[in-house]
mmCIF file of C-alpha atoms in Angstrom:
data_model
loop_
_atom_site.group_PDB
_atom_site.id
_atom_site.type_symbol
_atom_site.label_atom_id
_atom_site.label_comp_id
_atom_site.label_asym_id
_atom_site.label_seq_id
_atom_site.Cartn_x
_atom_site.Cartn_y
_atom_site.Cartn_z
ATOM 1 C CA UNK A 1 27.646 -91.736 108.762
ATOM 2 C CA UNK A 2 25.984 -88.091 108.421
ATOM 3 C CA UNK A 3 25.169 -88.469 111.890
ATOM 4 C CA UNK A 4 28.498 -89.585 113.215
ATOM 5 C CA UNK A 5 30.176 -86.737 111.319
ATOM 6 C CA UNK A 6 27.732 -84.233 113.009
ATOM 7 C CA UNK A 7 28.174 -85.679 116.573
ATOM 8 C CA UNK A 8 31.719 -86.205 116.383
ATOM 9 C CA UNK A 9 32.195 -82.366 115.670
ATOM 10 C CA UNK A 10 29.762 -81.182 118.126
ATOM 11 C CA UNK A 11 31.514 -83.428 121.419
ATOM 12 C CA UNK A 12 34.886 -82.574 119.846
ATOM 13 C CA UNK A 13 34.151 -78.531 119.394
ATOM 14 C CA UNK A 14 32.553 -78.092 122.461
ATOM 15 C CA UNK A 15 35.479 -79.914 124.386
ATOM 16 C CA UNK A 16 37.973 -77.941 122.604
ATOM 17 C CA UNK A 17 36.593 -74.259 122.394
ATOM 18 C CA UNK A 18 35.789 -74.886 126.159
ATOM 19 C CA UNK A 19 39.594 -76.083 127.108
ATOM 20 C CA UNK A 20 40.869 -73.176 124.794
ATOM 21 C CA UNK A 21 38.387 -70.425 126.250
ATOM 22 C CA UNK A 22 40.029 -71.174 129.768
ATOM 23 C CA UNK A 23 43.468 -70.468 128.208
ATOM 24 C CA UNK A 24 42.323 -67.342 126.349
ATOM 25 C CA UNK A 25 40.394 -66.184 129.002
ATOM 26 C CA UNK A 26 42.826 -66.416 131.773
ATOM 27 C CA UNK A 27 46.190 -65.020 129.310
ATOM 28 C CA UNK A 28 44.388 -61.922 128.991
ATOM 29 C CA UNK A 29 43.133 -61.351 132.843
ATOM 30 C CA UNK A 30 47.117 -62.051 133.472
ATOM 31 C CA UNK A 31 48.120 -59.188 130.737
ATOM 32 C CA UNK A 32 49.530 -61.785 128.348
ATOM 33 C CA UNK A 33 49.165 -60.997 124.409
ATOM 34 C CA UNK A 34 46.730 -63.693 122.357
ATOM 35 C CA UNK A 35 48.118 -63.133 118.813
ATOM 36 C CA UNK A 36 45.128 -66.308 117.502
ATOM 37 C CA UNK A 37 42.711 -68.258 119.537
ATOM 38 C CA UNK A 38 41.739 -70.838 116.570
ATOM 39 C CA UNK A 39 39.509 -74.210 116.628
ATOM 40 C CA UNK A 40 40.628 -76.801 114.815
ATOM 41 C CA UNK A 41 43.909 -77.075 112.555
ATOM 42 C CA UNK A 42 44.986 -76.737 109.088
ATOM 43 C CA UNK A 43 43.252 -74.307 106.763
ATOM 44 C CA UNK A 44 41.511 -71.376 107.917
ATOM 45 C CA UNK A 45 37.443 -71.631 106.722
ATOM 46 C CA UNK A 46 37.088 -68.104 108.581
ATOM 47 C CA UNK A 47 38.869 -65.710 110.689
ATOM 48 C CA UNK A 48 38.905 -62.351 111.554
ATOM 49 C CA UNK A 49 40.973 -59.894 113.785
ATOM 50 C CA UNK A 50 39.717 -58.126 116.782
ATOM 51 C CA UNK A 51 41.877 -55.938 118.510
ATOM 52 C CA UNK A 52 45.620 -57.567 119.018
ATOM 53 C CA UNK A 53 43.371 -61.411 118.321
ATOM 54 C CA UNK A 54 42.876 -63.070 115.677
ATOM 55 C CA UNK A 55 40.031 -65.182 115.804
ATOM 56 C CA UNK A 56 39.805 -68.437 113.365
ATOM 57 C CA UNK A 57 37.994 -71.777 112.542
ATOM 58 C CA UNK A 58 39.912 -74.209 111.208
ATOM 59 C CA UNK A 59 39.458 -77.029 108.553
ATOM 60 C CA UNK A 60 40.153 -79.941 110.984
ATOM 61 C CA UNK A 61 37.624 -80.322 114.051
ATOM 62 C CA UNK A 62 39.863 -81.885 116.728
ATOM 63 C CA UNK A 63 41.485 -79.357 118.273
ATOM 64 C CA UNK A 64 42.499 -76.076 119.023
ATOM 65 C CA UNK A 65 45.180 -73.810 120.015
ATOM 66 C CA UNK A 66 45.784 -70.369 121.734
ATOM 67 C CA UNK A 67 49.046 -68.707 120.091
ATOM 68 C CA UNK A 68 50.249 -66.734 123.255
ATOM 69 C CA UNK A 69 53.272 -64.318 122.617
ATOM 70 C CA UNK A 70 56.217 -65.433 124.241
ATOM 71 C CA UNK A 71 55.236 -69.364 124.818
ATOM 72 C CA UNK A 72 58.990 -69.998 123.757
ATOM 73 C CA UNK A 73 61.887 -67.276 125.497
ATOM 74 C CA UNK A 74 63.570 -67.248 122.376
ATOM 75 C CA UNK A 75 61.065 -65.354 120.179
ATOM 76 C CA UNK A 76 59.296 -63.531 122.590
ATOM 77 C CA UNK A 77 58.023 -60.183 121.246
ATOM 78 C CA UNK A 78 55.698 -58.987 123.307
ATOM 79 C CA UNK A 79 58.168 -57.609 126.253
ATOM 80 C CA UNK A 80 56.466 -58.008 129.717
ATOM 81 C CA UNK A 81 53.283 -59.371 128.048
ATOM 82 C CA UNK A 82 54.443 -62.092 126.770
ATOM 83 C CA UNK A 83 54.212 -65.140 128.742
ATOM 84 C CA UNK A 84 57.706 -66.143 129.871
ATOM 85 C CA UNK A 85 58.207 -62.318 131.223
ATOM 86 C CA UNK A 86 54.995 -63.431 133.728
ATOM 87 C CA UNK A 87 55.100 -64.197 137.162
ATOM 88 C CA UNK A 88 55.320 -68.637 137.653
ATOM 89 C CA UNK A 89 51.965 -68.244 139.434
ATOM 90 C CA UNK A 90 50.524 -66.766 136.607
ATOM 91 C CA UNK A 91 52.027 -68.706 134.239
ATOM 92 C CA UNK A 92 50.052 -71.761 136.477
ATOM 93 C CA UNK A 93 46.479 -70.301 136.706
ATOM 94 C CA UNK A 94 46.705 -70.065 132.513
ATOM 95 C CA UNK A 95 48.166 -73.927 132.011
ATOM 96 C CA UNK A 96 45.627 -75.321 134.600
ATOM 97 C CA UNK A 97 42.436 -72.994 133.562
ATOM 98 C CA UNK A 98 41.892 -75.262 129.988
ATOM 99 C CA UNK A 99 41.821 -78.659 132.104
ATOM 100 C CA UNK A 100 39.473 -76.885 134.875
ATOM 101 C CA UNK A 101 37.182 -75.720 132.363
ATOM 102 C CA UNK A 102 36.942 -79.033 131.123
ATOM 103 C CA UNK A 103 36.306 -80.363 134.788
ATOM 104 C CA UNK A 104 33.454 -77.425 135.345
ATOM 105 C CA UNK A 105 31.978 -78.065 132.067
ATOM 106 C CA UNK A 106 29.873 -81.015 132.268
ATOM 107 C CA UNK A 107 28.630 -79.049 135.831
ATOM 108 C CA UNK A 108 26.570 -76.852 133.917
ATOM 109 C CA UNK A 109 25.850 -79.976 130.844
ATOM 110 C CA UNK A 110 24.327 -81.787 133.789
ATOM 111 C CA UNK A 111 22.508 -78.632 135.337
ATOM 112 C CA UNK A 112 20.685 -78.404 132.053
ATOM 113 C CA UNK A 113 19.903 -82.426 132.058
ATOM 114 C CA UNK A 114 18.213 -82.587 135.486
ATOM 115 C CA UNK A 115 16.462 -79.157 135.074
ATOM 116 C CA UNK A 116 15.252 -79.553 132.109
ATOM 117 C CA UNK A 117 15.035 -83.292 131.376
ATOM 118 C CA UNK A 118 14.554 -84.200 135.001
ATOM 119 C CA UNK A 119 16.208 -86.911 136.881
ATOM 120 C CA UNK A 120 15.257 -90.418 135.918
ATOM 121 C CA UNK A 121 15.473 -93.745 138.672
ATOM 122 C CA UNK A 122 14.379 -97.234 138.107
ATOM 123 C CA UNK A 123 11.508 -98.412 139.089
ATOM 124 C CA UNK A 124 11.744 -100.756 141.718
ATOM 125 C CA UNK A 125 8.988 -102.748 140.754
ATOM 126 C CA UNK A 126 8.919 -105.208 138.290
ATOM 127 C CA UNK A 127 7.647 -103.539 135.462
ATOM 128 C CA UNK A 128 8.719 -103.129 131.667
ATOM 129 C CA UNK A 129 10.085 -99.764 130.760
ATOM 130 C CA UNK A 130 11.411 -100.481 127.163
ATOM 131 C CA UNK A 131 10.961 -104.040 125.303
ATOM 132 C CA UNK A 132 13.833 -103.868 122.759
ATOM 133 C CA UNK A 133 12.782 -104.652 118.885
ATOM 134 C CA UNK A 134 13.516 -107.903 117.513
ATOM 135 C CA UNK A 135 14.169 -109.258 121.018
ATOM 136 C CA UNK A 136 13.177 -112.584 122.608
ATOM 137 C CA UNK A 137 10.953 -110.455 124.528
ATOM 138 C CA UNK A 138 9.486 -108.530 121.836
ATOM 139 C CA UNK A 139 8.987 -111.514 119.482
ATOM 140 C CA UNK A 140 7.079 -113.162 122.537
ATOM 141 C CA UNK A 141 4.672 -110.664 122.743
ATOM 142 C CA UNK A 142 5.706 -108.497 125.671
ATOM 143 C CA UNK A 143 5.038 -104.598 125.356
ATOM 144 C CA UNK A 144 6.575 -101.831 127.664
ATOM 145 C CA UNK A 145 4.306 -101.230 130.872
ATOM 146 C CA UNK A 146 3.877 -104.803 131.435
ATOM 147 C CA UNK A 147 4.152 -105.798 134.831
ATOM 148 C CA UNK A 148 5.827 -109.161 135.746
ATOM 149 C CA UNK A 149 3.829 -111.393 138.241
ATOM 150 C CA UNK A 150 5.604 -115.097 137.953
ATOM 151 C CA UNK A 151 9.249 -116.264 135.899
ATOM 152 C CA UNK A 152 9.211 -120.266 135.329
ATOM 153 C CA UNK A 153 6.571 -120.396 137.883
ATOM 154 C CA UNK A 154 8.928 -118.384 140.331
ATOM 155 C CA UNK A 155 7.016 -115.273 141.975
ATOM 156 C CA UNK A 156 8.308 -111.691 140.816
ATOM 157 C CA UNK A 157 7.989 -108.877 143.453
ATOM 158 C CA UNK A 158 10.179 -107.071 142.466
ATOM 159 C CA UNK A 159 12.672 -105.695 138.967
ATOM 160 C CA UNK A 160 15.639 -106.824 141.160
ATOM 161 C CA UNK A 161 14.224 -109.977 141.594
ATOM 162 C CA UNK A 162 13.913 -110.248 138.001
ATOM 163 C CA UNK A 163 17.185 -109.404 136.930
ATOM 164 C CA UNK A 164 18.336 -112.327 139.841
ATOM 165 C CA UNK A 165 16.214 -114.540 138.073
ATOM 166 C CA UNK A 166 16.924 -114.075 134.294
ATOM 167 C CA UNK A 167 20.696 -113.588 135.309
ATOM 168 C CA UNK A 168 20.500 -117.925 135.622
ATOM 169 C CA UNK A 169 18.536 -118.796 132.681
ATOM 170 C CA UNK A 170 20.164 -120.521 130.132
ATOM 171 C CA UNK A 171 20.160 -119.329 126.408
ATOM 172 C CA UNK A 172 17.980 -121.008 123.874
ATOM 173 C CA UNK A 173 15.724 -122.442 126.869
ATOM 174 C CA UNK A 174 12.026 -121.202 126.546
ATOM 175 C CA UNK A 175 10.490 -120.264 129.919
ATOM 176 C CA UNK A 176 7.324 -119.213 130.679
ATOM 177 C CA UNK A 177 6.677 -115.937 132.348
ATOM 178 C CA UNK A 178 3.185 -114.476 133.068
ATOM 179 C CA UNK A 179 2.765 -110.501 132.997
ATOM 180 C CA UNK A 180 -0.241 -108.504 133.763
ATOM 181 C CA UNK A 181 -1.588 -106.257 131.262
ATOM 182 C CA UNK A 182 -4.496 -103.536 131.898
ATOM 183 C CA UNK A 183 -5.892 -105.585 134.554
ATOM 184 C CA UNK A 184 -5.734 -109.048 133.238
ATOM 185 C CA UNK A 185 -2.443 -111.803 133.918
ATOM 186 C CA UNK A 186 -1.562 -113.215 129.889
ATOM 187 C CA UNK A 187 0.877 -116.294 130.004
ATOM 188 C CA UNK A 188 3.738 -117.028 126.855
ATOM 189 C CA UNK A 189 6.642 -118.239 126.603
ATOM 190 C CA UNK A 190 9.700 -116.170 126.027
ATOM 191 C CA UNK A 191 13.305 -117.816 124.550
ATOM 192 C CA UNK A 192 16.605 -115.821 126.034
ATOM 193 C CA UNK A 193 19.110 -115.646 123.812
ATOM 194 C CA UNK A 194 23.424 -115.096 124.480
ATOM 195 C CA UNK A 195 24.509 -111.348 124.795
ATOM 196 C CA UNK A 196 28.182 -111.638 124.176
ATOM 197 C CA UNK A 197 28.714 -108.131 125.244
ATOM 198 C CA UNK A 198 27.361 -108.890 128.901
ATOM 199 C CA UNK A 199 28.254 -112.729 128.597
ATOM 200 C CA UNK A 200 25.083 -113.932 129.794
ATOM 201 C CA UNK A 201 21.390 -114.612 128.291
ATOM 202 C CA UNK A 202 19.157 -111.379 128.048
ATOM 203 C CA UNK A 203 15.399 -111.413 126.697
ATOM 204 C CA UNK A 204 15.904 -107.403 125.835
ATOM 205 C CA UNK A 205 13.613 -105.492 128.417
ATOM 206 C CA UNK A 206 14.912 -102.346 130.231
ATOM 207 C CA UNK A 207 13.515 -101.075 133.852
ATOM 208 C CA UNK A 208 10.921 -98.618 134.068
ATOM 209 C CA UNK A 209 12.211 -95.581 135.626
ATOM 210 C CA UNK A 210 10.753 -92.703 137.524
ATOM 211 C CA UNK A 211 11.419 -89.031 136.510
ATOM 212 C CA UNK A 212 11.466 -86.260 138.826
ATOM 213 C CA UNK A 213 11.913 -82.239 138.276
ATOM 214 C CA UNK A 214 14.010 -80.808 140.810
ATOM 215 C CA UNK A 215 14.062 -77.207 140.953
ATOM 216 C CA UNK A 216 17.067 -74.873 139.467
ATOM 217 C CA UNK A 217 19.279 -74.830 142.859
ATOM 218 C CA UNK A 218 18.488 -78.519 143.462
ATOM 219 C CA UNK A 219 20.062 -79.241 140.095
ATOM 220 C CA UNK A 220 22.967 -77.899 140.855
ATOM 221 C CA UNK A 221 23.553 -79.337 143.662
ATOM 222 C CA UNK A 222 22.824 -82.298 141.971
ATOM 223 C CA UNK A 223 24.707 -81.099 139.036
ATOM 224 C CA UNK A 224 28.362 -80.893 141.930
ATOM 225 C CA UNK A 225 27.414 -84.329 142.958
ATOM 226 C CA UNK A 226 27.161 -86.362 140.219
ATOM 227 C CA UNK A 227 30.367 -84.725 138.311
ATOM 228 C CA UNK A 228 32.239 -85.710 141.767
ATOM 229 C CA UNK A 229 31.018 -89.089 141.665
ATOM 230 C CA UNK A 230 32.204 -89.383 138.038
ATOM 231 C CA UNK A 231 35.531 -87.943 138.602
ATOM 232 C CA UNK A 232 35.929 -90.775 141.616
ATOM 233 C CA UNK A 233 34.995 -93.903 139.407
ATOM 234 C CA UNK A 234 37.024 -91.920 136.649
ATOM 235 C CA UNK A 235 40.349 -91.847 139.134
ATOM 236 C CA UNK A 236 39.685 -95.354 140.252
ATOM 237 C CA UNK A 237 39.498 -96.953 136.811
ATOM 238 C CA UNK A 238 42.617 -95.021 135.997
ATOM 239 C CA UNK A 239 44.138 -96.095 138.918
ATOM 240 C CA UNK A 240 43.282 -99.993 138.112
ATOM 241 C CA UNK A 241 44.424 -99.448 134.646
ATOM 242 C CA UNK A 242 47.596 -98.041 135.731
ATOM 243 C CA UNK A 243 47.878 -101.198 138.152
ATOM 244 C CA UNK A 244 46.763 -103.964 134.926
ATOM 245 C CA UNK A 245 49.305 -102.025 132.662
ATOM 246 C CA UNK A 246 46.885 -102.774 130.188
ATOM 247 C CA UNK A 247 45.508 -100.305 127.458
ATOM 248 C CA UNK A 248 42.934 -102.791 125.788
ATOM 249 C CA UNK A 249 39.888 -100.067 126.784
ATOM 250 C CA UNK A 250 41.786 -97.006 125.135
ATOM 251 C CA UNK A 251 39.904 -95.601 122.421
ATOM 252 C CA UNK A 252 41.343 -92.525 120.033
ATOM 253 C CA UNK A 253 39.777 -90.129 118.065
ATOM 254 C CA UNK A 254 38.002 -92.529 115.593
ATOM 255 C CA UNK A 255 36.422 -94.747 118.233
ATOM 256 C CA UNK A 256 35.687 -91.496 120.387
ATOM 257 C CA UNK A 257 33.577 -90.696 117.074
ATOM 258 C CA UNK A 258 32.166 -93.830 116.436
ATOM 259 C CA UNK A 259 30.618 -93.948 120.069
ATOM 260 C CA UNK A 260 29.811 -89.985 119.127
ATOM 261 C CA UNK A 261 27.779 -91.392 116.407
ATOM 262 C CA UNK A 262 26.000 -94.405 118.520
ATOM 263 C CA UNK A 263 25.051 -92.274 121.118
ATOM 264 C CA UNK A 264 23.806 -89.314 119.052
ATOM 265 C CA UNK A 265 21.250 -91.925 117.834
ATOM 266 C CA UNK A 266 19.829 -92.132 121.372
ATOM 267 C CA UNK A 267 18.936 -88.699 121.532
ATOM 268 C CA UNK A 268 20.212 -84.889 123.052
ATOM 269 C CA UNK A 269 20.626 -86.544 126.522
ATOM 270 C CA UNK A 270 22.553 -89.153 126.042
ATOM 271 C CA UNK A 271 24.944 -87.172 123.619
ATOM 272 C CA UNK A 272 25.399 -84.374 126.053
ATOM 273 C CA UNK A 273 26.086 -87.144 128.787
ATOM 274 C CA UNK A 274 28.519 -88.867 127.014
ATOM 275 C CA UNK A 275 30.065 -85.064 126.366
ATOM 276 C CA UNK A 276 30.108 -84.723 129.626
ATOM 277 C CA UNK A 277 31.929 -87.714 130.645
ATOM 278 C CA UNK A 278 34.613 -87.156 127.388
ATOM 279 C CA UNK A 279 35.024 -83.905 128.842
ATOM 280 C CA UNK A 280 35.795 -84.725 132.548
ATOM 281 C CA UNK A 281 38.414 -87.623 130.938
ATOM 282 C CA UNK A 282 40.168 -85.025 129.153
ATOM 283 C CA UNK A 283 40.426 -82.768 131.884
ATOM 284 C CA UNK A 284 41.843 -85.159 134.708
ATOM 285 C CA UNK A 285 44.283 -87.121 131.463
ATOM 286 C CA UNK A 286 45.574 -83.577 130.844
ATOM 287 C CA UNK A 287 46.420 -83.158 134.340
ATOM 288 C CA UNK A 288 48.695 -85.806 134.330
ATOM 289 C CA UNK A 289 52.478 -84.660 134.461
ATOM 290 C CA UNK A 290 53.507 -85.849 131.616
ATOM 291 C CA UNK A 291 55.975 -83.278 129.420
ATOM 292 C CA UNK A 292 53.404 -82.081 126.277
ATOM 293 C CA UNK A 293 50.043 -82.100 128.440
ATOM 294 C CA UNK A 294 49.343 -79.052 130.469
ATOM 295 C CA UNK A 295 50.195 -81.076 133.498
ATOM 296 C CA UNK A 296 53.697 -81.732 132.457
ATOM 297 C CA UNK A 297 53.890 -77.692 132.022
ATOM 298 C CA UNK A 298 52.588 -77.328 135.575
ATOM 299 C CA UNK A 299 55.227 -79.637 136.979
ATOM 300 C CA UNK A 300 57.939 -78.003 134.734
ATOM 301 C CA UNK A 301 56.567 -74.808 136.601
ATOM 302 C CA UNK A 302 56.362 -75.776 140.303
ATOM 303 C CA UNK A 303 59.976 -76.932 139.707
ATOM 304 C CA UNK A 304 61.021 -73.406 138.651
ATOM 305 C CA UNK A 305 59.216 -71.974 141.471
ATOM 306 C CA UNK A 306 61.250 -74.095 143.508
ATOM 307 C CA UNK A 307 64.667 -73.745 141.927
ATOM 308 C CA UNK A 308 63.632 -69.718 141.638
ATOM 309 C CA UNK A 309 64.677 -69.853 137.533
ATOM 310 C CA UNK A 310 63.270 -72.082 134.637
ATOM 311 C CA UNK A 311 64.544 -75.314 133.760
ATOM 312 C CA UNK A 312 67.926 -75.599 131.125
ATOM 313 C CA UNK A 313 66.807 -75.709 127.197
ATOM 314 C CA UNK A 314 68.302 -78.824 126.890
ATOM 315 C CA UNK A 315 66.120 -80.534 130.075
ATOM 316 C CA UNK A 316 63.082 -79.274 128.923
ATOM 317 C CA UNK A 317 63.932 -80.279 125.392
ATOM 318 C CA UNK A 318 64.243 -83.742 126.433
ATOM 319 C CA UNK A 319 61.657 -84.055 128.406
ATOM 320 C CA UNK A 320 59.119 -82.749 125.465
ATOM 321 C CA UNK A 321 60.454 -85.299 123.236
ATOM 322 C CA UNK A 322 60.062 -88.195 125.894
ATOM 323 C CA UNK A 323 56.674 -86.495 126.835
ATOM 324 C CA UNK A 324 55.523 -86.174 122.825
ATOM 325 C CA UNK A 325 56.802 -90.029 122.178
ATOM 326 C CA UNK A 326 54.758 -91.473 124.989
ATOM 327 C CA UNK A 327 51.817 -89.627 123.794
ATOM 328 C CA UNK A 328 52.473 -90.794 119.883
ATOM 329 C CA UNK A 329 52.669 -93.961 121.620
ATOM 330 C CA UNK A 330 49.366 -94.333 123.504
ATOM 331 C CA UNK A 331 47.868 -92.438 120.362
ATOM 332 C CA UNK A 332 49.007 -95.436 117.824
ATOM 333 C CA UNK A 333 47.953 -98.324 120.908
ATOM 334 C CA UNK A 334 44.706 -96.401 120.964
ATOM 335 C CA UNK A 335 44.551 -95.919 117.065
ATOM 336 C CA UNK A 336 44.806 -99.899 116.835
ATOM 337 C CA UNK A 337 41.875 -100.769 119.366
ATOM 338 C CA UNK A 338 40.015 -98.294 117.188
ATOM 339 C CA UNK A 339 40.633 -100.017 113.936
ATOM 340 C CA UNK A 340 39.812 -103.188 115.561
ATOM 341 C CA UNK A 341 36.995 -102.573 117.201
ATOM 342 C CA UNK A 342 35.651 -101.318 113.448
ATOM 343 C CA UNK A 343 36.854 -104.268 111.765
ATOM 344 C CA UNK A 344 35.957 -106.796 114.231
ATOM 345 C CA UNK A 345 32.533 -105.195 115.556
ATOM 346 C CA UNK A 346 34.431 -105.467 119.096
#
């Protein structure tokens, strides 16, 4: 639970002092006044005034907020520094700069990964990389670093091969398998058992994999590649979902924690993967035009760049409330899959 906790605020923080920074940091390149750049809500733990800034921490880890004079025409004070007195391009570069920084972040998380950590590939060949405690494997004997020379009397060249051929056997049927072992073949007999999760029998081995070091520029290039690559498969399962109308995989803020917490347990680098990934969702979902995310803002602003004056109160009231209702909506849906997934070990 400790862990969780700890996990959960770290990925949560980090996303949110990052999407905030890109806010703060852009309002006051475009003259704007910052009267509080805070993380987190409710209470202030600590805070303390720099300048025109206040600058506080807040009793509630999940979020954030930049209070930038002039955010609402009514009760701007700030004259031409406050932020409806800006020019609508300006007005865009500090909307979009939290949801970019979010997009840039896991660029440098993943720098740090493959420079430090180094980038890790299977092995092709059929050899054990991790044999899972409590396994069928492990209770038959098998130890990481074996190397797999026959399944049910079927030759094993390679790990693909292997997966092919324990894909298609059944559970609770022993089968023999014979593995070499510092130089010598040793034959047992190894049970599969049902993985519900993957819907097929698993014995609980893992791949070996390969690590290399690439140097600093390498890694960033690296770094580029693999964030675009996520950002595609990201787009395409939205696009999918959006096509299923289905919201069975949406997870809030509990189940965002509980996978926090289940990751943390694997170590730094999976943790600072899966903030990675979190972040790069939150950037492209808060793209999306949709009235309360910065994306709705931006398309509120393109459309007063067009007309050449800002929407009507009463338009952009409306649309805040439709925009704020959808998102209480998907926040309840994702609330529920949360709850069940923790009741139901789902």
């Amino acid at each position: 639970m400790v862990l969780t906790i700890v996990a959960a605020v770290f990925v949560f923080g980090l996303l949110v002092l990052v999407h905030e920074l890109g806010h703060f940091i852009t309002a006051k390149m475009t003259g704007m006044r910052v009267d509080e750049f805070a993380i987190g809500f409710g209470p202030k733990l600590l805070s303390v005034r720099r300048g025109e800034t206040v600058y506080s921490l807040r009793a509630v880890p999940l979020g954030g907020f930049n209070d930038i004079a002039g955010m609402n025409p009514s009760e701007n004070d700030a004259g031409e520094r406050g932020y409806c007195e800006k020019p609508v391009r300006s007005r865009m570069l500090v909307i979009l700069a939290g949801s970019m920084m979010n997009l840039v972040l896991p660029i440098f998380i993943f720098l740090g990964i493959f420079f430090f950590a180094g980038v890790s590939t299977p092995n092709p060949e059929p050899v054990f990389g991790r044999v899972m405690a409590d396994k069928p494997a492990a209770l038959a004997g098998l130890q990481a670093g074996d190397r797999v020379v026959s399944l049910d009397g079927e030759s094993i060249a390679s790990w693909q091969q292997f997966v092919t051929a324990t894909s298609a056997l059944q559970a609770e049927q022993p089968v023999n398998i014979v593995v070499e072992r510092d130089g010598q073949q040793l034959a047992t007999q190894v049970t599969p058992s049902y993985d519900a999760g993957s819907k097929r029998s698993v014995i609980g081995v893992m791949s070996d994999v390969k690590t290399m070091y690439p140097g600093f520029f390498a890694s960033i290039g690296l770094a580029v590649q693999h964030t675009g690559q996520i950002i595609y498969m990201m787009l395409d399962a939205l696009y999918r979902l959006i096509l299923e109308l289905s919201g069975t995989e949406l997870a809030g803020p509990i189940g965002v924690a509980q996978m926090a917490g289940e990751v943390a347990q694997l170590g730094i680098v999976p943790l600072l993967n899966f903030t990675a990934f979190l972040s790069l969702n939150l950037g492209i979902i808060n793209l999306f035009p949709i009235p309360a995310l910065d994306g709705g803002h931006f398309a509120a602003l393109c459309v007063e760049a067009v007309r050449g004056k800002p929407m009507g109160e009463k338009a952009m009231y409306y649309l805040q409330v439709t925009g704020i209702t959808l998102l209480v909506l998907l926040m309840l849906l994702a609330t529920k899959n949360d709850l069940v997934r923790v009741f139901t070990g789902g």
